[in-house]
PDB file of C-alpha atoms in Angstrom:
ATOM      1  CA  MET A   1      70.834 233.788  67.605  1.00 60.00           C
ATOM      2  CA  PRO A   2      69.355 236.266  70.106  1.00 72.00           C
ATOM      3  CA  SER A   3      67.217 233.439  71.505  1.00 93.00           C
ATOM      4  CA  LEU A   4      70.236 231.198  72.112  1.00 95.00           C
ATOM      5  CA  LYS A   5      72.101 234.076  73.730  1.00 94.00           C
ATOM      6  CA  SER A   6      69.094 234.696  75.954  1.00 95.00           C
ATOM      7  CA  ILE A   7      69.195 231.049  77.080  1.00 96.00           C
ATOM      8  CA  HIS A   8      72.895 231.390  77.816  1.00 95.00           C
ATOM      9  CA  GLN A   9      72.274 234.519  79.904  1.00 95.00           C
ATOM     10  CA  LYS A  10      69.671 232.638  81.949  1.00 96.00           C
ATOM     11  CA  LEU A  11      72.032 229.676  82.303  1.00 95.00           C
ATOM     12  CA  GLN A  12      74.829 231.891  83.596  1.00 93.00           C
ATOM     13  CA  LYS A  13      72.550 233.175  86.362  1.00 95.00           C
ATOM     14  CA  CYS A  14      71.192 229.735  87.293  1.00 96.00           C
ATOM     15  CA  ARG A  15      72.061 228.448  90.778  1.00 94.00           C
ATOM     16  CA  ALA A  16      69.224 225.932  91.119  1.00 96.00           C
ATOM     17  CA  CYS A  17      71.414 223.012  92.221  1.00 97.00           C
ATOM     18  CA  PRO A  18      73.248 223.577  95.530  1.00 96.00           C
ATOM     19  CA  ASN A  19      75.413 220.457  95.178  1.00 95.00           C
ATOM     20  CA  MET A  20      76.842 221.470  91.812  1.00 96.00           C
ATOM     21  CA  CYS A  21      80.335 222.995  91.733  1.00 92.00           C
ATOM     22  CA  GLY A  22      81.379 226.081  89.823  1.00 83.00           C
ATOM     23  CA  THR A  23      79.386 227.951  87.231  1.00 92.00           C
ATOM     24  CA  PRO A  24      77.335 226.766  84.224  1.00 95.00           C
ATOM     25  CA  VAL A  25      79.165 225.923  81.017  1.00 95.00           C
ATOM     26  CA  HIS A  26      77.777 226.178  77.481  1.00 93.00           C
ATOM     27  CA  GLY A  27      79.027 226.182  73.921  1.00 92.00           C
ATOM     28  CA  LYS A  28      78.964 229.012  71.418  1.00 93.00           C
ATOM     29  CA  ALA A  29      75.533 230.355  70.384  1.00 94.00           C
ATOM     30  CA  ASN A  30      75.876 229.158  66.797  1.00 94.00           C
ATOM     31  CA  MET A  31      72.919 228.272  64.604  1.00 94.00           C
ATOM     32  CA  THR A  32      73.542 224.784  63.242  1.00 95.00           C
ATOM     33  CA  ASP A  33      71.581 221.597  62.605  1.00 95.00           C
ATOM     34  CA  ILE A  34      74.150 219.441  64.455  1.00 97.00           C
ATOM     35  CA  MET A  35      73.840 219.273  68.230  1.00 98.00           C
ATOM     36  CA  LEU A  36      76.108 217.429  70.631  1.00 98.00           C
ATOM     37  CA  ILE A  37      74.765 216.507  74.072  1.00 98.00           C
ATOM     38  CA  GLY A  38      77.211 215.394  76.730  1.00 97.00           C
ATOM     39  CA  GLN A  39      76.739 214.405  80.374  1.00 95.00           C
ATOM     40  CA  ALA A  40      78.121 217.399  82.300  1.00 96.00           C
ATOM     41  CA  PRO A  41      81.269 219.526  82.266  1.00 95.00           C
ATOM     42  CA  GLY A  42      84.359 218.346  84.074  1.00 92.00           C
ATOM     43  CA  PRO A  43      86.313 220.312  86.681  1.00 91.00           C
ATOM     44  CA  HIS A  44      88.309 222.328  84.115  1.00 91.00           C
ATOM     45  CA  GLU A  45      85.601 223.438  81.672  1.00 93.00           C
ATOM     46  CA  ALA A  46      84.190 226.339  83.724  1.00 89.00           C
ATOM     47  CA  ASP A  47      87.656 227.952  83.933  1.00 90.00           C
ATOM     48  CA  ARG A  48      88.090 227.584  80.180  1.00 93.00           C
ATOM     49  CA  GLY A  49      84.557 228.765  79.424  1.00 89.00           C
ATOM     50  CA  ARG A  50      83.473 225.988  77.070  1.00 94.00           C
ATOM     51  CA  PRO A  51      82.553 222.288  77.023  1.00 96.00           C
ATOM     52  CA  PHE A  52      85.047 219.539  76.216  1.00 96.00           C
ATOM     53  CA  ALA A  53      87.964 221.892  76.799  1.00 95.00           C
ATOM     54  CA  TYR A  54      90.278 219.418  78.523  1.00 93.00           C
ATOM     55  CA  THR A  55      91.529 215.834  78.059  1.00 92.00           C
ATOM     56  CA  ALA A  56      88.230 214.239  76.983  1.00 93.00           C
ATOM     57  CA  GLY A  57      87.807 217.077  74.484  1.00 96.00           C
ATOM     58  CA  LYS A  58      91.145 216.296  72.838  1.00 96.00           C
ATOM     59  CA  THR A  59      90.002 212.718  72.309  1.00 96.00           C
ATOM     60  CA  LEU A  60      86.553 213.782  71.071  1.00 97.00           C
ATOM     61  CA  PHE A  61      87.885 216.312  68.576  1.00 98.00           C
ATOM     62  CA  GLY A  62      90.454 213.745  67.426  1.00 97.00           C
ATOM     63  CA  TRP A  63      87.596 211.364  66.635  1.00 97.00           C
ATOM     64  CA  PHE A  64      85.751 214.042  64.668  1.00 97.00           C
ATOM     65  CA  ASN A  65      88.898 215.150  62.851  1.00 97.00           C
ATOM     66  CA  SER A  66      89.506 211.572  61.688  1.00 96.00           C
ATOM     67  CA  VAL A  67      86.257 211.604  59.697  1.00 95.00           C
ATOM     68  CA  THR A  68      85.814 215.288  58.792  1.00 94.00           C
ATOM     69  CA  GLY A  69      89.360 216.600  58.456  1.00 95.00           C
ATOM     70  CA  LEU A  70      88.234 219.636  60.487  1.00 95.00           C
ATOM     71  CA  GLU A  71      90.183 221.068  63.408  1.00 97.00           C
ATOM     72  CA  GLU A  72      88.648 221.804  66.818  1.00 97.00           C
ATOM     73  CA  GLU A  73      87.756 225.469  66.183  1.00 96.00           C
ATOM     74  CA  GLU A  74      86.057 224.624  62.880  1.00 96.00           C
ATOM     75  CA  LEU A  75      84.127 221.825  64.573  1.00 96.00           C
ATOM     76  CA  ARG A  76      83.011 224.177  67.344  1.00 96.00           C
ATOM     77  CA  GLU A  77      81.560 226.432  64.636  1.00 95.00           C
ATOM     78  CA  ARG A  78      79.601 223.562  63.067  1.00 95.00           C
ATOM     79  CA  ILE A  79      78.350 221.828  66.224  1.00 96.00           C
ATOM     80  CA  TYR A  80      76.209 223.254  69.011  1.00 97.00           C
ATOM     81  CA  PHE A  81      77.516 221.902  72.332  1.00 97.00           C
ATOM     82  CA  ALA A  82      75.037 221.208  75.126  1.00 97.00           C
ATOM     83  CA  ALA A  83      74.799 218.795  78.056  1.00 97.00           C
ATOM     84  CA  VAL A  84      72.329 217.001  80.280  1.00 98.00           C
ATOM     85  CA  ALA A  85      73.685 219.088  83.187  1.00 97.00           C
ATOM     86  CA  ARG A  86      75.596 222.351  82.708  1.00 97.00           C
ATOM     87  CA  CYS A  87      77.642 222.550  85.912  1.00 97.00           C
ATOM     88  CA  PHE A  88      80.406 220.303  87.195  1.00 96.00           C
ATOM     89  CA  PRO A  89      78.714 217.870  89.611  1.00 96.00           C
ATOM     90  CA  GLY A  90      81.839 217.421  91.741  1.00 94.00           C
ATOM     91  CA  LYS A  91      83.650 214.229  92.641  1.00 91.00           C
ATOM     92  CA  ALA A  92      81.997 210.958  93.627  1.00 88.00           C
ATOM     93  CA  SER A  93      83.163 208.984  96.647  1.00 87.00           C
ATOM     94  CA  SER A  94      84.713 206.517  94.190  1.00 81.00           C
ATOM     95  CA  GLY A  95      87.055 209.259  92.966  1.00 79.00           C
ATOM     96  CA  GLY A  96      85.510 209.815  89.525  1.00 81.00           C
ATOM     97  CA  ASP A  97      83.135 212.614  88.600  1.00 87.00           C
ATOM     98  CA  ARG A  98      79.742 212.434  90.307  1.00 93.00           C
ATOM     99  CA  GLU A  99      76.799 211.727  88.033  1.00 93.00           C
ATOM    100  CA  PRO A 100      74.118 214.444  88.093  1.00 96.00           C
ATOM    101  CA  SER A 101      71.071 213.545  90.178  1.00 96.00           C
ATOM    102  CA  PRO A 102      67.578 213.207  88.649  1.00 96.00           C
ATOM    103  CA  VAL A 103      66.638 216.588  90.195  1.00 97.00           C
ATOM    104  CA  GLU A 104      69.721 218.259  88.719  1.00 97.00           C
ATOM    105  CA  ILE A 105      68.966 216.738  85.315  1.00 97.00           C
ATOM    106  CA  GLU A 106      65.378 217.977  85.549  1.00 97.00           C
ATOM    107  CA  ASN A 107      66.533 221.485  86.503  1.00 97.00           C
ATOM    108  CA  CYS A 108      68.702 221.671  83.372  1.00 97.00           C
ATOM    109  CA  ARG A 109      66.182 220.032  81.045  1.00 97.00           C
ATOM    110  CA  VAL A 110      64.337 223.324  80.495  1.00 96.00           C
ATOM    111  CA  TYR A 111      67.455 224.819  78.863  1.00 97.00           C
ATOM    112  CA  LEU A 112      68.071 221.754  76.721  1.00 96.00           C
ATOM    113  CA  GLU A 113      64.461 221.701  75.543  1.00 97.00           C
ATOM    114  CA  ALA A 114      64.591 225.403  74.651  1.00 96.00           C
ATOM    115  CA  GLU A 115      67.811 224.903  72.665  1.00 97.00           C
ATOM    116  CA  VAL A 116      66.277 222.011  70.716  1.00 97.00           C
ATOM    117  CA  GLN A 117      63.186 224.114  69.961  1.00 96.00           C
ATOM    118  CA  ILE A 118      65.338 226.942  68.576  1.00 96.00           C
ATOM    119  CA  LEU A 119      67.906 224.890  66.653  1.00 97.00           C
ATOM    120  CA  LYS A 120      65.574 222.170  65.358  1.00 97.00           C
ATOM    121  CA  PRO A 121      68.601 219.893  64.871  1.00 97.00           C
ATOM    122  CA  LYS A 122      68.682 217.190  62.219  1.00 97.00           C
ATOM    123  CA  LEU A 123      71.465 215.303  63.990  1.00 97.00           C
ATOM    124  CA  ILE A 124      72.124 214.823  67.696  1.00 98.00           C
ATOM    125  CA  ILE A 125      75.412 213.292  68.799  1.00 98.00           C
ATOM    126  CA  ALA A 126      74.769 211.820  72.259  1.00 98.00           C
ATOM    127  CA  VAL A 127      78.055 211.353  74.131  1.00 98.00           C
ATOM    128  CA  GLY A 128      78.228 208.950  77.067  1.00 96.00           C
ATOM    129  CA  LYS A 129      75.677 206.664  78.707  1.00 95.00           C
ATOM    130  CA  LEU A 130      73.753 209.355  80.577  1.00 96.00           C
ATOM    131  CA  ALA A 131      73.272 211.542  77.502  1.00 97.00           C
ATOM    132  CA  ILE A 132      72.389 208.522  75.366  1.00 97.00           C
ATOM    133  CA  SER A 133      69.740 207.367  77.834  1.00 97.00           C
ATOM    134  CA  GLU A 134      68.279 210.886  78.101  1.00 96.00           C
ATOM    135  CA  VAL A 135      68.051 211.425  74.344  1.00 97.00           C
ATOM    136  CA  LEU A 136      66.888 207.940  73.362  1.00 97.00           C
ATOM    137  CA  GLY A 137      64.638 207.453  76.393  1.00 95.00           C
ATOM    138  CA  ILE A 138      66.259 204.154  77.351  1.00 93.00           C
ATOM    139  CA  LYS A 139      67.635 202.720  80.573  1.00 92.00           C
ATOM    140  CA  LYS A 140      71.145 203.835  81.411  1.00 88.00           C
ATOM    141  CA  SER A 141      72.015 200.174  82.005  1.00 89.00           C
ATOM    142  CA  THR A 142      71.625 199.429  78.273  1.00 93.00           C
ATOM    143  CA  LYS A 143      74.996 198.189  77.049  1.00 95.00           C
ATOM    144  CA  LEU A 144      77.115 200.383  74.778  1.00 96.00           C
ATOM    145  CA  ASN A 145      77.631 197.321  72.547  1.00 96.00           C
ATOM    146  CA  ASP A 146      73.923 197.552  71.641  1.00 97.00           C
ATOM    147  CA  LEU A 147      73.984 201.295  70.903  1.00 97.00           C
ATOM    148  CA  ILE A 148      77.302 202.468  69.467  1.00 98.00           C
ATOM    149  CA  GLY A 149      77.741 202.121  65.708  1.00 97.00           C
ATOM    150  CA  LYS A 150      74.018 202.568  65.026  1.00 97.00           C
ATOM    151  CA  LYS A 151      71.825 205.523  64.260  1.00 96.00           C
ATOM    152  CA  PHE A 152      68.363 206.045  65.685  1.00 97.00           C
ATOM    153  CA  GLU A 153      65.464 208.145  64.443  1.00 97.00           C
ATOM    154  CA  VAL A 154      63.509 209.506  67.400  1.00 97.00           C
ATOM    155  CA  GLU A 155      61.386 212.420  68.502  1.00 97.00           C
ATOM    156  CA  TYR A 156      63.222 214.513  71.074  1.00 97.00           C
ATOM    157  CA  HIS A 157      61.539 217.522  72.688  1.00 96.00           C
ATOM    158  CA  GLY A 158      59.076 217.604  69.807  1.00 95.00           C
ATOM    159  CA  GLN A 159      61.702 217.400  67.029  1.00 97.00           C
ATOM    160  CA  LYS A 160      62.327 214.427  64.748  1.00 97.00           C
ATOM    161  CA  VAL A 161      66.064 213.819  64.842  1.00 98.00           C
ATOM    162  CA  VAL A 162      68.716 211.300  63.876  1.00 97.00           C
ATOM    163  CA  VAL A 163      70.748 210.293  66.929  1.00 98.00           C
ATOM    164  CA  VAL A 164      74.249 208.846  66.702  1.00 98.00           C
ATOM    165  CA  PRO A 165      75.484 207.704  70.134  1.00 98.00           C
ATOM    166  CA  LEU A 166      79.165 207.845  71.026  1.00 98.00           C
ATOM    167  CA  PRO A 167      80.988 206.470  74.069  1.00 97.00           C
ATOM    168  CA  HIS A 168      82.360 209.013  76.506  1.00 94.00           C
ATOM    169  CA  PRO A 169      85.899 210.000  75.462  1.00 95.00           C
ATOM    170  CA  SER A 170      87.072 210.115  79.077  1.00 85.00           C
ATOM    171  CA  GLY A 171      90.464 208.626  79.820  1.00 73.00           C
ATOM    172  CA  VAL A 172      88.803 206.672  82.635  1.00 75.00           C
ATOM    173  CA  SER A 173      86.896 204.506  80.136  1.00 82.00           C
ATOM    174  CA  THR A 174      88.728 201.890  78.095  1.00 86.00           C
ATOM    175  CA  TRP A 175      85.603 200.665  76.265  1.00 92.00           C
ATOM    176  CA  HIS A 176      86.432 202.533  73.041  1.00 94.00           C
ATOM    177  CA  LYS A 177      90.036 201.307  73.065  1.00 92.00           C
ATOM    178  CA  THR A 178      89.367 197.563  73.060  1.00 92.00           C
ATOM    179  CA  ALA A 179      87.221 195.117  71.066  1.00 94.00           C
ATOM    180  CA  PRO A 180      84.383 195.312  70.263  1.00 96.00           C
ATOM    181  CA  GLY A 181      84.204 198.974  71.319  1.00 96.00           C
ATOM    182  CA  LYS A 182      87.014 200.058  69.027  1.00 96.00           C
ATOM    183  CA  ASP A 183      85.255 198.765  65.897  1.00 97.00           C
ATOM    184  CA  LEU A 184      81.823 199.983  67.017  1.00 97.00           C
ATOM    185  CA  LEU A 185      83.247 203.469  67.521  1.00 97.00           C
ATOM    186  CA  LYS A 186      84.670 203.380  63.981  1.00 97.00           C
ATOM    187  CA  ASN A 187      81.211 202.459  62.686  1.00 97.00           C
ATOM    188  CA  ALA A 188      79.649 205.357  64.609  1.00 97.00           C
ATOM    189  CA  LEU A 189      82.195 207.813  63.222  1.00 97.00           C
ATOM    190  CA  LYS A 190      81.472 206.556  59.678  1.00 95.00           C
ATOM    191  CA  LEU A 191      77.799 207.413  60.266  1.00 96.00           C
ATOM    192  CA  LEU A 192      78.849 210.926  61.254  1.00 95.00           C
ATOM    193  CA  ARG A 193      81.045 211.233  58.177  1.00 90.00           C
ATOM    194  CA  ASN A 194      78.069 210.312  56.014  1.00 82.00           C
ATOM    195  CA  HIS A 195      76.113 213.132  57.643  1.00 78.00           C
ATOM    196  CA  TRP A 196      78.885 215.640  56.988  1.00 73.00           C
ATOM    197  CA  ASP A 197      79.156 214.454  53.374  1.00 62.00           C
TER     198      ASP A 197
END
């Protein structure tokens, strides 16, 4: 626990990426063997002081509740929330959230690696294409149809882990609301339920 809090203190002081907006966001310093890795916080998370604290979070926690029966606060106690980048990247010219740059990802990787070393997770839930590609070491262009609904056993920052990829719960994406995404998401959530059981 002190080690995780130390990482969080360093994160809070980090200003390595001049194009990032706002301050770093991290989850609670809870010791657990389940780790969730997202892409980056949205524009509202820094104000609320925790990841997945807005619309996408409602969808995500709804997914988890459907297979665990646990409410958001209980889930936040059982899952350690991290991300590929810890600050809101700002808006892209297209209007959506900007994807973190390779340099920004690299700057944050030191924190992610340290968290993995401390927690030694058995399960990583990788949420969204960027997080999935980072954790599995695959190209971001790999289709969700080939990844969601499966589990992968990999070595990540020196730890052997089971990875269950999930689509991003953003309202912008409709992949998880239509076929075949809808059924593949159900399969992925069943894999998570088996882990909780």
